[in-house]
Coordinates of C-alpha atoms and ligand atoms in Angstrom, one line a residue:
X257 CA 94.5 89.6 114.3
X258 CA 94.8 85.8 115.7
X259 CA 97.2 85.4 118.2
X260 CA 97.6 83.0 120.9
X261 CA 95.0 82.2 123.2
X262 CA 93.2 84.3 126.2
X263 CA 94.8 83.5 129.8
X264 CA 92.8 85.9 131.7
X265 CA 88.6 84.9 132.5
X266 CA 86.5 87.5 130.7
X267 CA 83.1 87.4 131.0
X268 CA 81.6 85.5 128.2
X269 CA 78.1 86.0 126.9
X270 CA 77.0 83.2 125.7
X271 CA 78.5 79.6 125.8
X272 CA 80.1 78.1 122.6
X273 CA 78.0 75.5 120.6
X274 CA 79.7 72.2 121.2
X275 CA 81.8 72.4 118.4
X276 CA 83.1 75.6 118.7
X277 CA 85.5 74.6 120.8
X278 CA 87.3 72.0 119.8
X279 CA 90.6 72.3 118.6
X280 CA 92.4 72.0 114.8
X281 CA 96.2 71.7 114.2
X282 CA 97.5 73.2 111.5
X283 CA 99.8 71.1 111.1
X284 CA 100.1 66.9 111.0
X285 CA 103.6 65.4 111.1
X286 CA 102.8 62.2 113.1
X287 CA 105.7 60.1 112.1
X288 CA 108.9 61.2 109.8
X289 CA 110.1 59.8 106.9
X290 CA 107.7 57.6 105.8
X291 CA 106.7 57.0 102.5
X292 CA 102.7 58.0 101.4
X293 CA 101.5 54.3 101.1
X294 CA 97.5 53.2 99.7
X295 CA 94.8 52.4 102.3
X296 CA 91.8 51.1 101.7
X297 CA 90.2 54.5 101.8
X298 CA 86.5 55.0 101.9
X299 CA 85.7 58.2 100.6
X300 CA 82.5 60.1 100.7
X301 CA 82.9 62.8 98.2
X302 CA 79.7 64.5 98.8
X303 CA 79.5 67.7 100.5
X304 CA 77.9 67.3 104.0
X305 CA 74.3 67.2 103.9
X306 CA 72.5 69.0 106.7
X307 CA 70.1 66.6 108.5
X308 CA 66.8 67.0 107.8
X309 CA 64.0 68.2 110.5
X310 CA 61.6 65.1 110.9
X311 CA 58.3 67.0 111.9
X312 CA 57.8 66.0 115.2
X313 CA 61.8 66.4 116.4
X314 CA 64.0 69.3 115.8
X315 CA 67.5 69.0 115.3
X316 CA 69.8 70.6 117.7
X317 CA 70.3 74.3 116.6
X318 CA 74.1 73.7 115.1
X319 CA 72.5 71.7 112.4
X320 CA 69.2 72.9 112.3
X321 CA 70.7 76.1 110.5
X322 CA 71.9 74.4 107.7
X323 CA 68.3 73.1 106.2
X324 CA 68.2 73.8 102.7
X325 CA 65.1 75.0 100.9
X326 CA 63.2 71.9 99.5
X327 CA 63.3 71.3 95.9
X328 CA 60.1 69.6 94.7
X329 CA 61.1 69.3 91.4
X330 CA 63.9 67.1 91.4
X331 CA 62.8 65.5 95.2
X332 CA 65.6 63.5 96.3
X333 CA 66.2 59.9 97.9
X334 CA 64.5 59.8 101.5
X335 CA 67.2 60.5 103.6
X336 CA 68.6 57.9 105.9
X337 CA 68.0 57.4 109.2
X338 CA 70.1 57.5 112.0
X339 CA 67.3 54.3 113.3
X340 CA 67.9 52.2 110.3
X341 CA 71.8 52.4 110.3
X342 CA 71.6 51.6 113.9
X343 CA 68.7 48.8 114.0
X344 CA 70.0 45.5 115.5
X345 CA 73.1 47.5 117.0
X346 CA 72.4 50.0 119.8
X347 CA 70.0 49.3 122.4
X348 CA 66.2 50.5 121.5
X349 CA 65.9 52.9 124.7
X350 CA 69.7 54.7 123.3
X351 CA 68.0 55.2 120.1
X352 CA 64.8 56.6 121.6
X353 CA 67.0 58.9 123.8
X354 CA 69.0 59.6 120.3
X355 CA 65.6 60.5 118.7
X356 CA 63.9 62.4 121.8
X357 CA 66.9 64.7 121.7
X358 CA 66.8 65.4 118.1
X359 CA 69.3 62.9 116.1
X360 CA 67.0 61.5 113.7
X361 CA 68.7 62.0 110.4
X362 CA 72.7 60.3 109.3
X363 CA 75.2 63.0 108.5
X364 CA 77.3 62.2 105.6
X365 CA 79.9 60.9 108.3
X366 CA 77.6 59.0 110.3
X367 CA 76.0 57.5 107.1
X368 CA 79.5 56.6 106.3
X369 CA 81.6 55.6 109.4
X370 CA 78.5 53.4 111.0
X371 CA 78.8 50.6 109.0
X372 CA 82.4 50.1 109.1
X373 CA 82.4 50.9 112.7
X374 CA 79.5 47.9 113.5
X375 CA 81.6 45.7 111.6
X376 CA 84.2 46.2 114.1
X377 CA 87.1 47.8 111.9
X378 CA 89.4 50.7 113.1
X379 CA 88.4 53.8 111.4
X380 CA 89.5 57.2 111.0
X381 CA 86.8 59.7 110.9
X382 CA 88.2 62.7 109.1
X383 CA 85.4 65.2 108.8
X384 CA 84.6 68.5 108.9
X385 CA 84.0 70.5 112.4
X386 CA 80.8 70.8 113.4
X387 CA 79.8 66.9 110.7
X388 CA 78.7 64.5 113.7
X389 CA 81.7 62.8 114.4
X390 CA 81.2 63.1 118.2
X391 CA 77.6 61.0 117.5
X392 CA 79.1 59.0 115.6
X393 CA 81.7 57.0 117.6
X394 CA 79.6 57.6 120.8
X395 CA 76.7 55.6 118.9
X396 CA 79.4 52.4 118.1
X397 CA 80.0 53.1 121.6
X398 CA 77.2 52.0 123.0
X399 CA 76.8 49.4 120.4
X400 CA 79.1 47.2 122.8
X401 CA 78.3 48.0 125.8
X402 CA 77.7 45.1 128.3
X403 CA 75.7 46.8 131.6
X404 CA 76.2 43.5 133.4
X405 CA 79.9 43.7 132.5
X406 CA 82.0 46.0 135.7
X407 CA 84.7 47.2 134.2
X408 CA 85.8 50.0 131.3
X409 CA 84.6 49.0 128.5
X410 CA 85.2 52.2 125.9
X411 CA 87.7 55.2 126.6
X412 CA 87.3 58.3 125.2
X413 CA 90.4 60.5 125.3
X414 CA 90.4 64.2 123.8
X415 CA 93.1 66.7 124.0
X416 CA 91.2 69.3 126.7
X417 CA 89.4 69.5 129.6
X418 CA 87.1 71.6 128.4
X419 CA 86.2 69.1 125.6
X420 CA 86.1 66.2 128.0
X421 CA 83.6 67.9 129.9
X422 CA 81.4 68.8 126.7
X423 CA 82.1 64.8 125.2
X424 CA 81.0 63.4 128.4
X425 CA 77.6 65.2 128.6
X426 CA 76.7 63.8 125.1
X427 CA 77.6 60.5 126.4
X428 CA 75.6 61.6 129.6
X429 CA 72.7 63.3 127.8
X430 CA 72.6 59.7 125.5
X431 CA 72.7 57.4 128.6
X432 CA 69.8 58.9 130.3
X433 CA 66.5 57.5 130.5
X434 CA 64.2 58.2 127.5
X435 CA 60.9 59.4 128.6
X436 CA 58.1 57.6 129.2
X437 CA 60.3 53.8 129.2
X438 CA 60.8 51.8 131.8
X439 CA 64.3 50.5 132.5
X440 CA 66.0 48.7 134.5
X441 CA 68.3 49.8 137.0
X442 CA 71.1 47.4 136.2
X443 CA 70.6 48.7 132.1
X444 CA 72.1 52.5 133.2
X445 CA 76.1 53.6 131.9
X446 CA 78.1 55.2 134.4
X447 CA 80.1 57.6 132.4
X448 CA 83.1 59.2 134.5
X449 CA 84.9 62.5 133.3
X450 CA 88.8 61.9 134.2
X451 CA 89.8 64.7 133.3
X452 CA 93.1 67.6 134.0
X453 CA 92.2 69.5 137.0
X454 CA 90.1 67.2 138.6
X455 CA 90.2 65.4 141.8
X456 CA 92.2 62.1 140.8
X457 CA 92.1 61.0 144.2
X458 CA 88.3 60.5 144.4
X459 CA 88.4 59.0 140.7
X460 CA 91.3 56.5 141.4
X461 CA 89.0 55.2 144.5
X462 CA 85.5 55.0 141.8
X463 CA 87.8 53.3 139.5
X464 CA 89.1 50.9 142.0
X465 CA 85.6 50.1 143.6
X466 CA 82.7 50.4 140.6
X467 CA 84.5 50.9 137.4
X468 CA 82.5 53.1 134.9
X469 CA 81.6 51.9 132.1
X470 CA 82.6 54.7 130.0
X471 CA 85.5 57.2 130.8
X472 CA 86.3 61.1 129.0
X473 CA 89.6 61.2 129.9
X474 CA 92.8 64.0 128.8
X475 CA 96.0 62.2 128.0
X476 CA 97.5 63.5 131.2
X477 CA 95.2 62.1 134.1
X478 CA 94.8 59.2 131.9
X479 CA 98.6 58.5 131.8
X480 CA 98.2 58.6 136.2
X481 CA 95.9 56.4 136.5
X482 CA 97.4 53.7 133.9
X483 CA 100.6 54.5 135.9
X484 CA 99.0 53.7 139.1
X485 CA 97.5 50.4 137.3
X486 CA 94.5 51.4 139.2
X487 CA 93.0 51.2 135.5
X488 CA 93.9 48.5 133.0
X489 CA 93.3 48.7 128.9
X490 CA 92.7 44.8 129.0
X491 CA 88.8 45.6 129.1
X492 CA 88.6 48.4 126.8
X493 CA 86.9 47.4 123.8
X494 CA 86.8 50.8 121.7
X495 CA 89.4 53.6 122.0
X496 CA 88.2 56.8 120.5
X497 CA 91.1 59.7 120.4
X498 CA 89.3 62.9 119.5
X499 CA 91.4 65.8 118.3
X500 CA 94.1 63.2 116.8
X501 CA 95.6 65.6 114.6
X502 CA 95.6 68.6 117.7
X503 CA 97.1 65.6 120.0
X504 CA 100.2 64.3 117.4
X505 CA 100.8 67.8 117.5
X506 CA 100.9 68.9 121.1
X507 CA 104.7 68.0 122.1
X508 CA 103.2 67.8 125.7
X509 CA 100.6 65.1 124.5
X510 CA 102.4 63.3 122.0
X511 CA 104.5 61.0 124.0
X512 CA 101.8 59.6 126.4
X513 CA 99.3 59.5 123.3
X514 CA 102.5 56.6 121.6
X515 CA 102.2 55.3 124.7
X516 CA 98.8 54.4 125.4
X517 CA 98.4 53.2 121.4
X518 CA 101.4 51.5 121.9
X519 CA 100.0 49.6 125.4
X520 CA 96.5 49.5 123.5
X521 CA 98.1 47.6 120.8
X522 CA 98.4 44.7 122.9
X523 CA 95.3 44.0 124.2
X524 CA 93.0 41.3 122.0
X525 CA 89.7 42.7 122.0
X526 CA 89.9 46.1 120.4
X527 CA 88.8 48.7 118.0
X528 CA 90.5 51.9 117.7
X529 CA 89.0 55.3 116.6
X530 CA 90.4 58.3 115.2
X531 CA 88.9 61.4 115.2
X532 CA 89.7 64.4 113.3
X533 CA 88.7 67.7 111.6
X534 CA 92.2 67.9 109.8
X535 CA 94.3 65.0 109.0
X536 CA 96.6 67.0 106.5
X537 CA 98.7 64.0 105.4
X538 CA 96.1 61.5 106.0
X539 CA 98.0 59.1 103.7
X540 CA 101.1 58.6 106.2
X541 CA 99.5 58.7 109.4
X542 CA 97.3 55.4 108.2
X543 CA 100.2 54.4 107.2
X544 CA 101.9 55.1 110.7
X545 CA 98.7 53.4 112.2
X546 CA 99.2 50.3 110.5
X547 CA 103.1 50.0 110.8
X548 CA 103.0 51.4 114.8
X549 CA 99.9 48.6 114.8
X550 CA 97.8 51.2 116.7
X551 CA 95.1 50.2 113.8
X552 CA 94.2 46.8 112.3
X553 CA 95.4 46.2 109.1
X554 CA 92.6 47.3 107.4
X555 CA 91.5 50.2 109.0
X556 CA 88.9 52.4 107.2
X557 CA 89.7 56.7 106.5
X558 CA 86.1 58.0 106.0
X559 CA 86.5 60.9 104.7
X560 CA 83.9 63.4 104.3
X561 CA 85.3 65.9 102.3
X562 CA 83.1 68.9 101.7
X563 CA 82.8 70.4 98.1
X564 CA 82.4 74.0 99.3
X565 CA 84.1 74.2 102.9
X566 CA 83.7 77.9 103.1
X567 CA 80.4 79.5 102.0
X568 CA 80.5 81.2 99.3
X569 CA 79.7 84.6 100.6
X570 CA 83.1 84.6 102.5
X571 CA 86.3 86.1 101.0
X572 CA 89.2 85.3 102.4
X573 CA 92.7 88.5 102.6
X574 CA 95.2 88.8 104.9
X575 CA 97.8 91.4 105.4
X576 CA 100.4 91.4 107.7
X577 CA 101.5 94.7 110.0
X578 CA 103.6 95.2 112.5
X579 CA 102.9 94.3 116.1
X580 CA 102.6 97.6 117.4
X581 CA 100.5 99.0 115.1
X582 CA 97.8 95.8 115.0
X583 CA 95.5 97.9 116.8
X584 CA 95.5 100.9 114.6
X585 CA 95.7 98.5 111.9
X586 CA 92.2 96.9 113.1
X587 CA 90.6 100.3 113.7
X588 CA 92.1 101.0 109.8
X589 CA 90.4 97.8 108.4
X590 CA 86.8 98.4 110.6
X591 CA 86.6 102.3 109.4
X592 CA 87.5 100.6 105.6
X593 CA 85.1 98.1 105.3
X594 CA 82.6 99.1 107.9
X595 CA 81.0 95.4 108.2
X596 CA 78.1 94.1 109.4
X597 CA 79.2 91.7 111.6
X598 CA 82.6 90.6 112.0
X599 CA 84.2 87.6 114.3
X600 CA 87.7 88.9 115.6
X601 CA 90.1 86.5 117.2
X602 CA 92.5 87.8 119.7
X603 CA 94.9 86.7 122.6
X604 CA 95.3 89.5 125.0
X605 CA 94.4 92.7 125.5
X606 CA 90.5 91.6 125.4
X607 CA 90.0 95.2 127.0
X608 CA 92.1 96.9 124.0
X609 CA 90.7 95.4 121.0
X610 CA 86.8 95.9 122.5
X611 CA 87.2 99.7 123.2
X612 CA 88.9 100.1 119.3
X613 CA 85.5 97.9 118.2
X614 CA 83.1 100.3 120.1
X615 CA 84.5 103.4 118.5
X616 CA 83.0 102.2 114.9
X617 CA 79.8 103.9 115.6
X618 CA 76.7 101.6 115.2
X619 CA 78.9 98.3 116.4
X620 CA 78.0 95.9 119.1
X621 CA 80.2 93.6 120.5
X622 CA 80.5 90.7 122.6
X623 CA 82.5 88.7 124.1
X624 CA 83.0 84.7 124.1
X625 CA 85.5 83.8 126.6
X626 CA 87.5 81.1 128.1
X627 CA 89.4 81.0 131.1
X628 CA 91.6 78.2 130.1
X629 CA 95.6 79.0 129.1
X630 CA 96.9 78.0 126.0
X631 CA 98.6 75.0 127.5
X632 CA 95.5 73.7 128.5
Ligands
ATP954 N1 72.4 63.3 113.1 C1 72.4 64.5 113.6 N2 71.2 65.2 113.6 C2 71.1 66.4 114.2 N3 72.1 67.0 114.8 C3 73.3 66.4 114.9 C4 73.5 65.1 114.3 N4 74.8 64.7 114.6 C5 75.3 65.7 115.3 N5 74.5 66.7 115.5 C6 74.7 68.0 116.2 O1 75.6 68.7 115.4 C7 76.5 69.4 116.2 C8 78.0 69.1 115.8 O2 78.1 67.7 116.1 P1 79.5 67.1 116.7 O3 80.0 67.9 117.8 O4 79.3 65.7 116.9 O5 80.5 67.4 115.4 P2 82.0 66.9 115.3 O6 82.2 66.5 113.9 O7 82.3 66.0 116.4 O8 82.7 68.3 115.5 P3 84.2 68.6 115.9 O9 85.1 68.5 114.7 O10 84.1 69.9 116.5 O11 84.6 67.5 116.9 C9 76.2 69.1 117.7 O12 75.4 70.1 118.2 C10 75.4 67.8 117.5 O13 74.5 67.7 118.6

């Protein structure tokens, strides 16, 4: 029942997890006809292993679901700590704001992609939605920060607005003060959200007068500002594009995204990072990386590939029907298999597809909206 996405606002009842929002590509044609080279590949073949609840901090509530039931008799290595990967790396009061908010344990990614990332090296992170890649590079992020440096030092750019806005209040929620330490004034991030749809004007004067140390920016309002040259790459020393796969793939990001790696390319300082939850032909776009020289030479893949990536309780059909009858079609398959519960993505006719859902007796529904277009 997928189709394309909501353009009208609907109320929404609760607002997604950060996760649930982000977008995957279905498919990944970055470059044509090239051949599927080797990389140096590092590949963590383990399924993702939920981070474990250290007493006093719970993890935030996306992970904090997936705690397994201890097994005392076969107890397993202590797990690693998001502390000891990051000792000697990140600033103490980052990692006591990373700890008072609940990141104590490595995910397989961040176990993974840290080292390779404090060594400097490109990487891609290829990893499942929802696996910690956002920590991950946001963490190496403020492994090089300089607060006595005024200028942009790391530049996240992500496909939507409505990501940017999510991304930058992690980075936000990160650079804040950790309780109970005193800092000093001059040891604070600014973090500024350039994003589609917001006031460029007011940013192109901040950027010009106090540059932020970190900016969330969509490919779009980035593009102006480089444009402009109010805002120069020379100083960026990590470039994070989030999405990668969704961004190749958008024929209204693609050029500006060559762009920018192209301009990035050039610039002496640098580490570049990928981010995706689908890299479908993985092989050539590290390939494409390399040749393009958007990546060192020995850029890393970490690739977290999950043993089980659909729980076993979940069966997948599909059947296909003719547009007009997709309503009495959904009605058919909720009278059929009466479930419990039931996620149903639609496009339109929000209205439509709730009324058929309340005539199920027993059912009820919600809604979980957004008011952005497909385009954006
Ligand atoms: N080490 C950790 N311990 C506890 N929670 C974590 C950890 N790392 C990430 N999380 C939480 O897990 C959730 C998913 O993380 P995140 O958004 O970074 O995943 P992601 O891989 O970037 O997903 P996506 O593919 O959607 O970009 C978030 O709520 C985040 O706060």
């Amino acid at each position: 029942m997928a189709s394309s996405a909501p353009t009208t606002p609907v109320s929404s009842l609760r607002p997604p997890v950060s996760s649930a929002t982000k977008l995957v590509s279905p498919s990944s044609l970055f470059l044509p006809c090239n051949p599927e080279p080797k990389f140096p590949t590092v590949v963590a073949a383990r399924p993702i292993q939920p981070p474990l609840s250290a007493s006093s901090h719970e993890p935030p509530r996306a992970l904090a679901s997936f705690s397994p039931a201890a097994d005392e008799a076969d107890p397993e290595p202590a797990p690693l700590t998001l502390r000891r990967i990051c000792s000697g790396h990140v600033p103490e009061h980052v990692l006591r704001r990373m700890e008072e908010v609940g990141y104590i344990l490595a995910t397989d990614v961040q176990r993974e992609a840290l080292p390779a990332l404090f060594s400097g090296r490109d990487c891609v992170l290829h990893a499942q939605t929802g696996s910690g890649k956002t920590l991950t590079y946001l963490l190496r992020i403020f492994s090089v920060m300089n607060t006595q440096r005024s200028s942009v030092q790391a530049l996240i750019v992500v496909p939507t607005r409505e990501l940017g806005i999510q991304v930058a209040k992690v980075v936000r929620l990160l650079a804040a003060k950790p309780m109970g330490l005193e800092m000093e004034q001059n040891k604070s991030y600014t973090v500024m959200a350039l994003l589609d749809g917001g006031t460029l004007k007011r940013q192109r004067s901040w950027l010009k007068a106090d540059p932020p140390a970190i900016v969330v920016a969509t490919i779009g309002s980035l593009c102006q500002m480089l444009e402009k040259q109010v805002f120069k790459l020379d100083t960026v020393r990590i470039l994070v594009i989030d999405e990668v796969d969704f961004m190749f793939n958008s024929s209204k990001q693609v050029s500006s995204l060559r762009k920018l790696l192209t301009l990035y390319s050039s610039c002496n300082s640098r580490q570049t990072v990928f981010a995706s939850a689908s890299i479908p032909q993985h092989n050539r776009f590290l390939h494409d990386c390399i040749q393009q020289k958007w990546t060192k030479g020995d850029v890393v893949h970490i690739h977290v590939n999950p043993i089980e990536p659909m729980p076993s309780c979940l069966n997948h059909r599909y059947l296909t029907c003719h547009r007009n009858r997709r309503h009495q079609t959904l009605l058919h398959l909720l009278q059929r298999d009466n479930p419990e519960s039931g996620i149903i993505f639609v496009g339109e006719q929000v209205h439509q597809i709730k009324h058929i859902c309340c005539s199920s007796p027993g059912k009820e529904v919600y809604d979980l909206m957004t008011s952005l277009s497909v385009a954006e």
